[in-house]
Short mmCIF file of C-alpha atoms and ligand atoms in Angstrom, two decimals:
data_model
loop_
_atom_site.label_atom_id
_atom_site.label_comp_id
_atom_site.label_asym_id
_atom_site.label_seq_id
_atom_site.Cartn_x
_atom_site.Cartn_y
_atom_site.Cartn_z
CA MET B 1 184.37 84.45 104.79
CA SER B 2 182.17 82.38 106.56
CA ALA B 3 181.69 84.49 110.27
CA ALA B 4 178.17 85.11 110.67
CA ALA B 5 176.95 88.12 112.15
CA SER B 6 173.79 89.44 113.88
CA LEU B 7 172.00 92.60 112.47
CA PRO B 8 170.64 95.57 113.60
CA PRO B 9 166.97 95.57 113.04
CA ALA B 10 166.28 98.06 110.48
CA SER B 11 165.28 100.96 110.62
CA SER B 12 162.57 101.41 108.52
CA ALA B 13 159.58 99.80 109.46
CA SER B 14 158.67 99.34 105.84
CA ALA B 15 161.04 97.22 104.80
CA THR B 16 159.80 94.75 103.31
CA PHE B 17 163.06 91.90 104.48
CA VAL B 18 164.56 91.95 107.22
CA GLU B 19 168.17 90.74 107.22
CA GLU B 20 168.94 88.41 110.55
CA ALA B 21 171.99 86.90 109.53
CA VAL B 22 174.77 86.77 107.64
CA CYS B 23 178.20 83.80 106.21
CA GLY B 24 179.36 85.72 103.32
CA SER B 25 177.14 87.37 101.01
CA ALA B 26 174.19 84.78 101.73
CA ARG B 27 171.60 86.43 104.53
CA CYS B 28 168.80 84.70 105.80
CA GLY B 29 165.93 86.99 107.06
CA THR B 30 161.92 87.84 107.72
CA LEU B 31 160.11 88.48 104.39
CA LYS B 32 157.45 90.33 105.28
CA LEU B 33 154.09 89.90 103.51
CA ARG B 34 150.74 91.60 103.80
CA HIS B 35 149.05 89.24 106.34
CA GLN B 36 152.12 87.28 107.46
CA GLU B 37 155.96 87.39 107.49
CA VAL B 38 158.04 84.55 106.12
CA ALA B 39 161.65 83.57 106.58
CA SER B 40 163.63 83.45 104.09
CA PRO B 41 165.63 82.03 102.32
CA ILE B 42 162.28 80.75 100.73
CA PHE B 43 161.17 78.10 98.09
CA MET B 44 158.00 78.87 97.13
CA PRO B 45 155.35 76.12 94.87
CA VAL B 46 154.22 76.00 92.10
CA GLY B 47 151.33 76.70 91.16
CA THR B 48 150.55 77.84 88.10
CA ARG B 49 146.35 77.16 87.55
CA ALA B 50 145.82 77.79 91.06
CA SER B 51 147.23 74.04 91.25
CA VAL B 52 150.19 72.53 92.44
CA LYS B 53 150.40 69.74 90.58
CA GLY B 54 149.23 66.79 92.95
CA VAL B 55 149.43 68.09 95.55
CA SER B 56 146.16 69.68 98.13
CA ALA B 57 146.34 72.72 100.25
CA LEU B 58 145.95 70.74 102.66
CA GLN B 59 148.84 69.28 101.85
CA LEU B 60 150.87 72.25 101.21
CA GLU B 61 150.36 73.56 105.26
CA GLY B 62 152.01 70.20 106.33
CA LEU B 63 154.54 70.71 104.39
CA ARG B 64 154.76 73.90 105.67
CA ALA B 65 154.44 75.30 102.64
CA ARG B 66 154.74 79.39 102.91
CA ILE B 67 154.02 81.28 99.32
CA VAL B 68 152.67 79.59 96.50
CA LEU B 69 152.67 80.84 92.75
CA GLY B 70 149.98 81.27 90.76
CA ASN B 71 149.94 82.57 87.00
CA THR B 72 148.84 85.65 85.09
CA TYR B 73 148.55 83.97 81.30
CA HIS B 74 146.43 81.01 82.34
CA LEU B 75 144.06 81.96 85.13
CA MET B 76 143.26 84.76 82.87
CA LEU B 77 142.25 82.65 79.97
CA ARG B 78 141.07 80.14 82.33
CA PRO B 79 138.38 80.85 84.16
CA GLY B 80 139.15 84.21 83.87
CA ALA B 81 140.17 87.05 86.91
CA GLU B 82 137.11 88.39 87.26
CA THR B 83 135.66 84.91 87.66
CA VAL B 84 139.05 84.04 90.54
CA ALA B 85 138.22 88.37 92.08
CA ALA B 86 134.51 86.69 92.61
CA LEU B 87 135.69 83.88 94.75
CA GLY B 88 137.70 85.95 96.45
CA GLY B 89 141.13 86.05 94.88
CA LEU B 90 143.59 83.97 94.43
CA GLY B 91 143.99 81.89 98.28
CA ARG B 92 141.11 81.52 99.07
CA PHE B 93 139.69 79.58 95.47
CA MET B 94 142.45 77.36 95.67
CA GLY B 95 141.32 76.98 99.74
CA TRP B 96 145.15 78.41 100.68
CA PRO B 97 145.42 80.61 103.55
CA GLY B 98 149.23 81.19 103.18
CA GLY B 99 150.74 83.49 100.64
CA THR B 100 150.50 84.21 97.07
CA LEU B 101 152.47 85.42 94.23
CA THR B 102 151.74 86.29 90.56
CA ASP B 103 154.06 86.24 87.78
CA SER B 104 153.11 89.05 85.30
CA GLY B 105 152.09 86.72 82.32
CA GLY B 106 154.50 87.99 79.75
CA TYR B 107 157.17 85.46 80.40
CA GLN B 108 154.17 82.44 78.89
CA VAL B 109 152.90 84.91 76.28
CA PHE B 110 156.34 84.05 74.56
CA SER B 111 156.74 80.61 75.54
CA LEU B 112 152.94 78.41 75.09
CA ALA B 113 150.82 81.10 72.75
CA LYS B 114 150.71 81.27 68.94
CA LEU B 115 151.30 84.24 66.93
CA SER B 116 152.06 86.57 69.53
CA LYS B 117 152.74 90.00 68.63
CA LYS B 118 155.03 92.40 70.52
CA THR B 119 154.77 96.05 69.82
CA ASP B 120 155.70 99.62 72.82
CA ASP B 121 152.04 98.52 73.53
CA GLY B 122 152.21 94.89 74.44
CA VAL B 123 151.81 92.13 73.42
CA VAL B 124 148.25 90.67 71.55
CA PHE B 125 148.50 86.45 70.78
CA ARG B 126 145.97 84.00 69.86
CA SER B 127 145.72 82.15 73.65
CA HIS B 128 146.57 78.17 73.70
CA LEU B 129 142.89 76.82 74.65
CA ASP B 130 140.65 78.43 71.83
CA GLY B 131 143.23 80.64 69.42
CA ALA B 132 140.87 83.46 70.77
CA ARG B 133 142.91 87.15 70.24
CA VAL B 134 144.09 88.31 73.38
CA GLU B 135 145.88 91.20 74.16
CA LEU B 136 148.02 91.91 77.76
CA THR B 137 149.71 94.96 78.29
CA PRO B 138 151.41 96.17 81.34
CA GLU B 139 148.13 98.26 82.55
CA ARG B 140 146.17 94.16 82.19
CA SER B 141 148.73 92.52 83.44
CA MET B 142 148.58 94.54 86.08
CA GLU B 143 144.79 94.82 86.21
CA VAL B 144 144.40 90.43 86.30
CA GLN B 145 147.08 90.39 89.66
CA ARG B 146 144.94 93.02 91.83
CA SER B 147 141.93 91.09 90.54
CA LEU B 148 144.44 88.09 91.16
CA ASN B 149 144.76 89.59 94.93
CA ALA B 150 147.97 87.68 95.31
CA ASP B 151 149.97 89.66 98.40
CA VAL B 152 152.73 89.80 95.66
CA ALA B 153 152.11 90.55 91.90
CA MET B 154 154.86 91.18 89.48
CA LEU B 155 155.37 93.96 87.71
CA PHE B 156 154.47 92.99 83.40
CA ASP B 157 158.31 92.72 81.42
CA ASP B 158 160.58 91.87 78.98
CA CYS B 159 162.11 88.38 78.71
CA PRO B 160 164.31 87.97 76.02
CA PRO B 161 165.04 84.38 74.53
CA GLY B 162 168.53 82.36 75.85
CA GLY B 163 171.32 83.60 73.24
CA ALA B 164 169.86 87.13 72.99
CA PRO B 165 172.17 89.45 70.91
CA ARG B 166 173.45 92.16 73.11
CA ALA B 167 171.33 94.75 70.92
CA GLU B 168 167.78 92.88 71.04
CA VAL B 169 168.51 92.28 75.07
CA GLU B 170 169.21 95.94 75.19
CA ALA B 171 166.11 96.53 73.46
CA ALA B 172 164.10 94.39 75.94
CA ILE B 173 165.48 96.19 78.41
CA ARG B 174 163.92 99.64 77.37
CA ARG B 175 160.48 98.05 77.05
CA THR B 176 160.99 96.55 80.01
CA ASP B 177 161.24 100.35 81.92
CA LEU B 178 158.71 101.21 79.83
CA TRP B 179 156.27 99.08 81.10
CA GLY B 180 158.24 98.77 84.35
CA ALA B 181 156.96 102.92 84.54
CA ARG B 182 152.96 101.89 82.80
CA SER B 183 152.45 98.80 85.61
CA LEU B 184 153.29 101.19 88.15
CA ALA B 185 151.07 103.29 87.69
CA VAL B 186 148.36 101.31 87.92
CA GLU B 187 146.01 101.47 91.69
CA PRO B 188 148.21 97.23 93.10
CA ALA B 189 145.50 95.56 95.27
CA ALA B 190 144.78 97.23 99.46
CA GLY B 191 148.36 96.17 100.81
CA GLN B 192 150.25 94.26 97.74
CA HIS B 193 153.72 94.39 97.02
CA ARG B 194 155.21 94.34 93.90
CA PHE B 195 158.38 92.97 92.64
CA GLY B 196 160.33 94.35 89.54
CA ILE B 197 162.47 92.57 87.21
CA VAL B 198 165.85 92.75 86.46
CA GLN B 199 167.14 92.47 82.71
CA GLY B 200 170.29 92.20 80.62
CA GLY B 201 170.44 88.47 79.46
CA ARG B 202 173.93 87.72 79.74
CA PHE B 203 175.38 90.42 79.71
CA ALA B 204 177.12 91.72 83.73
CA ASP B 205 176.90 95.08 82.65
CA LEU B 206 173.44 95.91 80.69
CA ARG B 207 172.20 93.35 84.05
CA ALA B 208 174.67 95.56 87.14
CA ALA B 209 172.68 99.09 85.12
CA HIS B 210 169.21 97.52 84.98
CA LEU B 211 169.40 96.07 88.49
CA GLU B 212 169.67 100.13 89.54
CA THR B 213 167.32 101.76 87.32
CA VAL B 214 165.10 98.75 89.30
CA SER B 215 165.81 99.33 92.44
CA SER B 216 165.35 102.97 92.47
CA TRP B 217 161.77 101.95 91.28
CA PRO B 218 159.06 102.21 93.68
CA VAL B 219 158.82 98.55 94.09
CA GLU B 220 158.54 96.33 97.93
CA GLY B 221 161.32 93.54 95.79
CA VAL B 222 163.48 92.76 93.19
CA ALA B 223 163.70 90.30 91.02
CA LEU B 224 165.95 89.03 88.91
CA GLY B 225 164.74 87.46 85.26
CA GLY B 226 165.28 86.17 81.73
CA PHE B 227 167.84 83.56 83.57
CA SER B 228 167.62 79.74 83.00
CA VAL B 229 166.48 79.96 79.09
CA GLY B 230 168.77 78.13 77.84
CA GLU B 231 171.94 79.78 78.67
CA PRO B 232 175.13 77.59 80.12
CA LEU B 233 174.72 77.46 84.16
CA ALA B 234 178.82 78.54 84.02
CA GLU B 235 177.89 81.72 83.02
CA THR B 236 174.64 81.38 85.55
CA TYR B 237 176.50 80.77 88.20
CA ARG B 238 179.24 83.45 87.62
CA LEU B 239 176.52 86.70 86.78
CA LEU B 240 174.30 85.07 90.27
CA VAL B 241 177.66 85.35 92.70
CA GLU B 242 178.60 88.83 90.48
CA LEU B 243 175.30 90.84 90.59
CA ALA B 244 172.93 89.31 94.37
CA PRO B 245 175.46 90.49 96.12
CA LYS B 246 174.50 94.45 94.28
CA LEU B 247 170.73 94.46 95.16
CA PRO B 248 169.15 96.13 97.71
CA ARG B 249 169.54 93.96 101.02
CA ASP B 250 166.45 96.06 102.41
CA ARG B 251 163.97 94.07 100.66
CA PRO B 252 163.48 90.56 99.03
CA ARG B 253 165.86 89.84 95.95
CA TYR B 254 163.58 87.19 93.93
CA LEU B 255 165.46 84.50 91.57
CA MET B 256 162.71 83.53 89.29
CA GLY B 257 162.30 80.19 87.80
CA MET B 258 165.74 78.17 88.82
CA GLY B 259 165.56 75.47 90.88
CA THR B 260 167.62 72.38 91.11
CA PRO B 261 168.69 71.64 94.14
CA THR B 262 172.24 72.92 93.25
CA ASP B 263 170.97 76.09 91.84
CA LEU B 264 169.36 76.75 95.26
CA LEU B 265 172.70 76.93 97.25
CA VAL B 266 174.21 78.55 94.19
CA ALA B 267 172.15 81.41 94.49
CA ILE B 268 171.93 81.77 98.47
CA PHE B 269 175.75 81.81 98.38
CA ALA B 270 175.15 84.48 95.83
CA GLY B 271 172.67 85.98 97.92
CA MET B 272 169.36 85.59 96.73
CA ASP B 273 166.28 84.90 99.02
CA MET B 274 163.55 83.79 97.02
CA PHE B 275 162.74 80.44 94.55
CA ASP B 276 160.49 79.14 92.77
CA CYS B 277 160.43 75.82 90.48
CA VAL B 278 158.50 73.06 88.89
CA LEU B 279 161.52 70.49 89.43
CA PRO B 280 159.87 68.96 92.41
CA THR B 281 156.31 68.29 91.00
CA ARG B 282 157.63 67.47 87.74
CA ASN B 283 161.00 65.31 88.19
CA ALA B 284 158.27 63.47 89.79
CA ARG B 285 155.58 63.03 87.57
CA ASN B 286 158.34 60.77 85.84
CA GLY B 287 159.37 59.46 88.65
CA GLN B 288 162.14 60.64 90.09
CA ALA B 289 162.75 61.54 93.60
CA LEU B 290 165.29 63.77 95.15
CA THR B 291 167.55 62.90 98.30
CA PHE B 292 170.67 64.54 100.40
CA GLY B 293 172.53 61.35 98.68
CA GLY B 294 170.99 62.23 95.43
CA ARG B 295 168.00 61.03 92.69
CA LEU B 296 166.39 58.55 93.28
CA SER B 297 164.91 57.12 89.90
CA LEU B 298 162.10 54.70 90.55
CA LYS B 299 161.91 53.54 87.44
CA GLN B 300 164.61 51.65 87.92
CA ALA B 301 163.88 47.93 88.95
CA ARG B 302 167.02 47.90 91.92
CA HIS B 303 163.60 49.19 93.76
CA GLU B 304 161.23 46.15 93.17
CA ARG B 305 161.42 44.69 96.15
CA VAL B 306 163.69 47.21 97.98
CA ASP B 307 161.64 47.68 101.91
CA LEU B 308 162.78 51.20 102.49
CA PRO B 309 161.86 54.43 102.24
CA LEU B 310 162.75 57.06 99.66
CA GLU B 311 165.69 58.71 102.58
CA ALA B 312 165.80 57.19 104.90
CA GLU B 313 165.98 61.06 107.68
CA CYS B 314 163.24 61.79 105.72
CA VAL B 315 159.60 62.68 108.16
CA CYS B 316 157.42 63.22 105.17
CA GLU B 317 154.14 61.45 105.10
CA THR B 318 155.02 59.54 101.96
CA CYS B 319 158.65 58.52 103.78
CA SER B 320 157.09 57.79 107.19
CA ARG B 321 154.30 55.28 105.04
CA TYR B 322 155.22 54.26 102.44
CA SER B 323 157.84 51.93 100.38
CA ARG B 324 159.96 52.25 97.03
CA ALA B 325 159.09 49.26 96.07
CA TYR B 326 154.82 50.22 96.56
CA LEU B 327 157.02 54.01 94.95
CA ARG B 328 157.37 51.99 92.36
CA HIS B 329 154.75 50.11 91.43
CA LEU B 330 152.61 52.95 91.47
CA ILE B 331 154.90 54.64 88.71
CA THR B 332 155.26 51.46 86.67
CA SER B 333 151.23 50.70 86.41
CA GLY B 334 150.60 54.57 86.25
CA GLU B 335 149.28 55.37 89.50
CA ARG B 336 148.53 58.78 90.19
CA LEU B 337 148.91 58.55 93.38
CA GLY B 338 152.78 57.45 92.96
CA ALA B 339 153.08 60.96 90.90
CA THR B 340 151.33 62.85 94.27
CA LEU B 341 153.19 60.83 97.06
CA LEU B 342 156.73 61.96 95.43
CA SER B 343 156.01 65.49 95.09
CA ILE B 344 155.06 65.58 98.49
CA HIS B 345 158.78 64.59 99.47
CA ASN B 346 160.06 66.30 96.87
CA LEU B 347 158.61 69.19 98.01
CA ASN B 348 159.47 68.35 101.48
CA PHE B 349 163.19 67.23 100.56
CA TYR B 350 163.44 71.30 99.42
CA GLN B 351 161.76 72.51 102.73
CA THR B 352 164.19 71.55 104.01
CA LEU B 353 166.83 72.34 101.93
CA MET B 354 165.58 75.70 102.36
CA ARG B 355 166.03 75.03 106.69
CA ARG B 356 169.47 73.80 106.35
CA ALA B 357 170.50 76.17 104.43
CA ARG B 358 169.59 79.12 107.30
CA GLN B 359 170.54 77.27 109.90
CA ALA B 360 174.38 77.60 108.15
CA ILE B 361 173.64 80.36 107.39
CA GLN B 362 172.74 81.41 111.30
CA GLN B 363 175.81 79.27 112.00
CA GLY B 364 178.33 80.78 109.70
CA THR B 365 179.31 77.69 107.92
CA TYR B 366 177.21 77.79 104.92
CA THR B 367 179.59 77.83 102.03
CA ALA B 368 181.06 74.62 103.84
CA PHE B 369 177.20 73.55 104.37
CA ALA B 370 176.91 74.20 100.23
CA ARG B 371 179.76 72.10 99.32
CA ALA B 372 179.42 68.99 101.55
CA THR B 373 175.69 68.41 100.09
CA CYS B 374 176.32 69.14 96.78
CA GLU B 375 179.44 67.22 96.98
CA ARG B 376 176.62 64.16 98.55
CA MET B 377 173.96 65.17 96.11
CA HIS B 378 175.83 64.30 93.02
CA ALA B 379 177.85 61.34 94.91
CA ASP B 380 175.45 58.84 94.06
CA ASP B 381 172.36 60.15 91.36
CA GLU B 382 170.85 57.10 89.86
CA VAL B 383 169.56 59.95 86.86
CA GLY B 384 171.58 60.78 84.16
CA GLU B 385 175.08 60.48 83.18
CA ARG B 386 176.05 58.41 86.71
CA SER B 387 180.25 60.03 85.83
CA ALA B 388 178.51 63.07 85.34
CA LYS B 389 179.44 63.66 88.93
CA PRO B 390 179.78 66.50 90.83
CA PRO B 391 179.20 69.21 89.06
CA SER B 392 179.74 68.98 85.91
CA VAL B 393 180.20 73.24 86.17
CA ALA B 394 182.54 74.86 88.61
CA LEU B 395 180.39 75.88 91.44
CA PRO B 396 181.45 79.01 93.66
CA PHE B 397 181.77 77.25 97.45
ZN1 ZN V 401 160.20 62.22 102.32
#
């Protein structure tokens, strides 16, 4: 089960993913973007409004991040896709020389916009900034993403809410197929990859069927969407383990918007390659540090005089220089530097988690690694219910 196998190079020179080792369903490899190759599994920091909150592009480089996410909905409203295009595209605009990926904007329309109205044609909504009437269609989404010129653009999809009944999920799939075809008819930026999104809510049969449909499209990667929208976690884990191995092997497999450290370990176990989540930076702003020994809450008085780094084994800028006591002081004083320093550490934690996962896959020990890492992380967690160890949800490993 856990024996690693070295695989021959992919036969197709145009493959956008080359598998290098597998361990059960987990895999590591190389993702081929327009200007660079990226090792997987990979975590992508979220830069919603062309900024990873509180962290500079130089700091991201220092963390060895490789791909940053931008958000179509936010950027089309402000500063506007044409403005970003005039300034050289998303990467150049934000001073980021690495890879970029933009989502299609559909998801945010429903979570942020006021009075959105959805038809087969697209979505009409009022901007959450100034109330202006805006129309987002598959064509417009892809045009905006072409202007932003990210390395990867996501096809416009219809994401139903977490508890949606079967009929509503089926309707969302039908619309996602309709919108997918229209998205693909729009010429992408030169060398820009396009990923399709699998929907299907909590229905395994719908997801399996839609996965086959999306995989048959001329897309360079396939994403699982519509998770982490309020459905029970145990259900998500079961679906991931069932579905991920069915995704194409010669293309990257992207799990959208889901990413506690445990989620990532489960998803990698299932066979996913790419991840994004706002959690490392959001937790940082709330004074939480992620460590391999569980989360630390810097708001707790116990850290007031602790002259130790967040994590002894961590080599990030924050741990190399600052004590928990100082970080607690920054957080409790509302100093912005506190959020920045914790964000740097938390992002470094994710980078380290991905590197270790990759190494374990190469060594054929991924399952044992994932189990041990989860046990350690949950054993001494300072945040939330201390008794809730380990996972209140059954893990597949
Ligand atoms: Zn650190």
